[in-house]
JSON list of C-alpha atoms in Angstrom, two decimals:
[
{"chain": "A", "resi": 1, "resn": "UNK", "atom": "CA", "xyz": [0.00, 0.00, 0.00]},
{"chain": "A", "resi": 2, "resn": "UNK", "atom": "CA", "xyz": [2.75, 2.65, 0.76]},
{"chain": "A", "resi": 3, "resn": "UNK", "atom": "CA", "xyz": [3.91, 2.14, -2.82]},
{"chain": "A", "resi": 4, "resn": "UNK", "atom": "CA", "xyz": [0.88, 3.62, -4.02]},
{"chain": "A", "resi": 5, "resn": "UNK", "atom": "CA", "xyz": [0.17, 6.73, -4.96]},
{"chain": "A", "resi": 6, "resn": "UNK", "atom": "CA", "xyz": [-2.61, 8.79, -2.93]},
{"chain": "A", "resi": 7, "resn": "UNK", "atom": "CA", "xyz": [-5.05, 8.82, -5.86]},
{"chain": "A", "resi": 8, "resn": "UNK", "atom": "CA", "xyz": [-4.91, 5.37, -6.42]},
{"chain": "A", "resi": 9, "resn": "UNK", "atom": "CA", "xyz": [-5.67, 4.37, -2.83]},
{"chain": "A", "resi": 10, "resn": "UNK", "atom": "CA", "xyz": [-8.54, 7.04, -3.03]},
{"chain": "A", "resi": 11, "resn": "UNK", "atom": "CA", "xyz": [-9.90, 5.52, -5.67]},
{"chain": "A", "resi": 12, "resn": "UNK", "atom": "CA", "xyz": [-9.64, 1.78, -4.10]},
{"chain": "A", "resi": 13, "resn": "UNK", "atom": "CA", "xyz": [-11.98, 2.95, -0.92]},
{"chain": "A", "resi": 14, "resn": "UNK", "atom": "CA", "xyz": [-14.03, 6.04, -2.74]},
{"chain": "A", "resi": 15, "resn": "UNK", "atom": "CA", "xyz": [-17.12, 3.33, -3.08]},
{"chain": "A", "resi": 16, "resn": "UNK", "atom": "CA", "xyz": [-16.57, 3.03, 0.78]},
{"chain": "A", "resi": 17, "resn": "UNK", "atom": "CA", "xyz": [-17.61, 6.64, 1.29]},
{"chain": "A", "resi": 18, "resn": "UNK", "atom": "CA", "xyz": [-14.76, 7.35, 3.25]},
{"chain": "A", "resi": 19, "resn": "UNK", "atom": "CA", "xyz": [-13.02, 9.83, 1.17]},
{"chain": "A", "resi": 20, "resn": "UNK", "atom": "CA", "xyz": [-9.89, 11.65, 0.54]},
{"chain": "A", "resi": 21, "resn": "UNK", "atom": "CA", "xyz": [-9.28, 12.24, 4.28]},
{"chain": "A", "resi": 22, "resn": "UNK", "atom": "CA", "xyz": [-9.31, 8.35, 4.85]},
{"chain": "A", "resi": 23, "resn": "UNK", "atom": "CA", "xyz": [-7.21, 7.90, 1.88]},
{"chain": "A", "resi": 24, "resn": "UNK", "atom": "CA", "xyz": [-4.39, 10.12, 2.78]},
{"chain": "A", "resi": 25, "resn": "UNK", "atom": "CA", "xyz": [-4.41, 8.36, 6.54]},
{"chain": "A", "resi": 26, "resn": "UNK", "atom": "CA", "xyz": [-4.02, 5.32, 4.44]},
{"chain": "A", "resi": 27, "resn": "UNK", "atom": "CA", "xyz": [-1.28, 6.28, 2.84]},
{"chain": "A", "resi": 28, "resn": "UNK", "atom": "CA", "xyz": [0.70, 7.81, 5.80]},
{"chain": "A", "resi": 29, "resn": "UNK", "atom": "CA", "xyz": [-0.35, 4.97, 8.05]},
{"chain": "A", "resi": 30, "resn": "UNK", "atom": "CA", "xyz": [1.47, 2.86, 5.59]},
{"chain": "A", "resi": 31, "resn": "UNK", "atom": "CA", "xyz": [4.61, 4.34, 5.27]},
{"chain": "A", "resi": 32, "resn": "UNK", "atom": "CA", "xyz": [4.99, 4.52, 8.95]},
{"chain": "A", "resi": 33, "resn": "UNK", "atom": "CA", "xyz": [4.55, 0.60, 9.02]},
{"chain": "A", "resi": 34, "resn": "UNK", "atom": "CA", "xyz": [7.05, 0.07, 6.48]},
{"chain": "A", "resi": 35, "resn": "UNK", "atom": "CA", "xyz": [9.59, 3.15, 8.01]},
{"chain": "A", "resi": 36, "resn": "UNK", "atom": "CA", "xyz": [9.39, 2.26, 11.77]},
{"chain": "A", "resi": 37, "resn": "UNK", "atom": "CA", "xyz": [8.11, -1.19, 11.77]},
{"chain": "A", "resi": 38, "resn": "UNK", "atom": "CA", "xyz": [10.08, -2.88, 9.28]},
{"chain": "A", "resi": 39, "resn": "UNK", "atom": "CA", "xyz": [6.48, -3.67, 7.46]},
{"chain": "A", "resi": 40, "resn": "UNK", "atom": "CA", "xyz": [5.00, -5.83, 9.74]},
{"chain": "A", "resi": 41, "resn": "UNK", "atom": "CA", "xyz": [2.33, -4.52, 11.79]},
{"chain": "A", "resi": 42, "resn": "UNK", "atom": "CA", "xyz": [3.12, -5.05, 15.47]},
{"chain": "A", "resi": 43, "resn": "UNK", "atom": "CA", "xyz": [0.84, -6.69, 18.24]},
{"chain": "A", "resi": 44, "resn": "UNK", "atom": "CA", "xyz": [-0.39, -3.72, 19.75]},
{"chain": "A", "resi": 45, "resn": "UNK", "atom": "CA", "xyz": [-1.55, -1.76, 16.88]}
]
């Protein structure tokens, strides 16, 4: 996911309803599990 590009992931969850804000959390959240967590989401996430 954190390879993608924000309008891609926006348009992945825009059927969702959840928008641009969810999309750019999305993205961010992403890149901080691959940046500080090695891409692997830890236990207590």
């Amino acid at each position: 996911m954190s390879q993608l590009d924000y309008e891609t992931i926006y348009n992945i969850i825009k059927p969702c309803g959840l928008g641009p804000a969810k999309a750019k959390a999305i993205l961010e959240l992403s890149k901080i599990l691959v940046k500080k967590y090695n891409s692997k989401i830890p236990a207590s996430f």
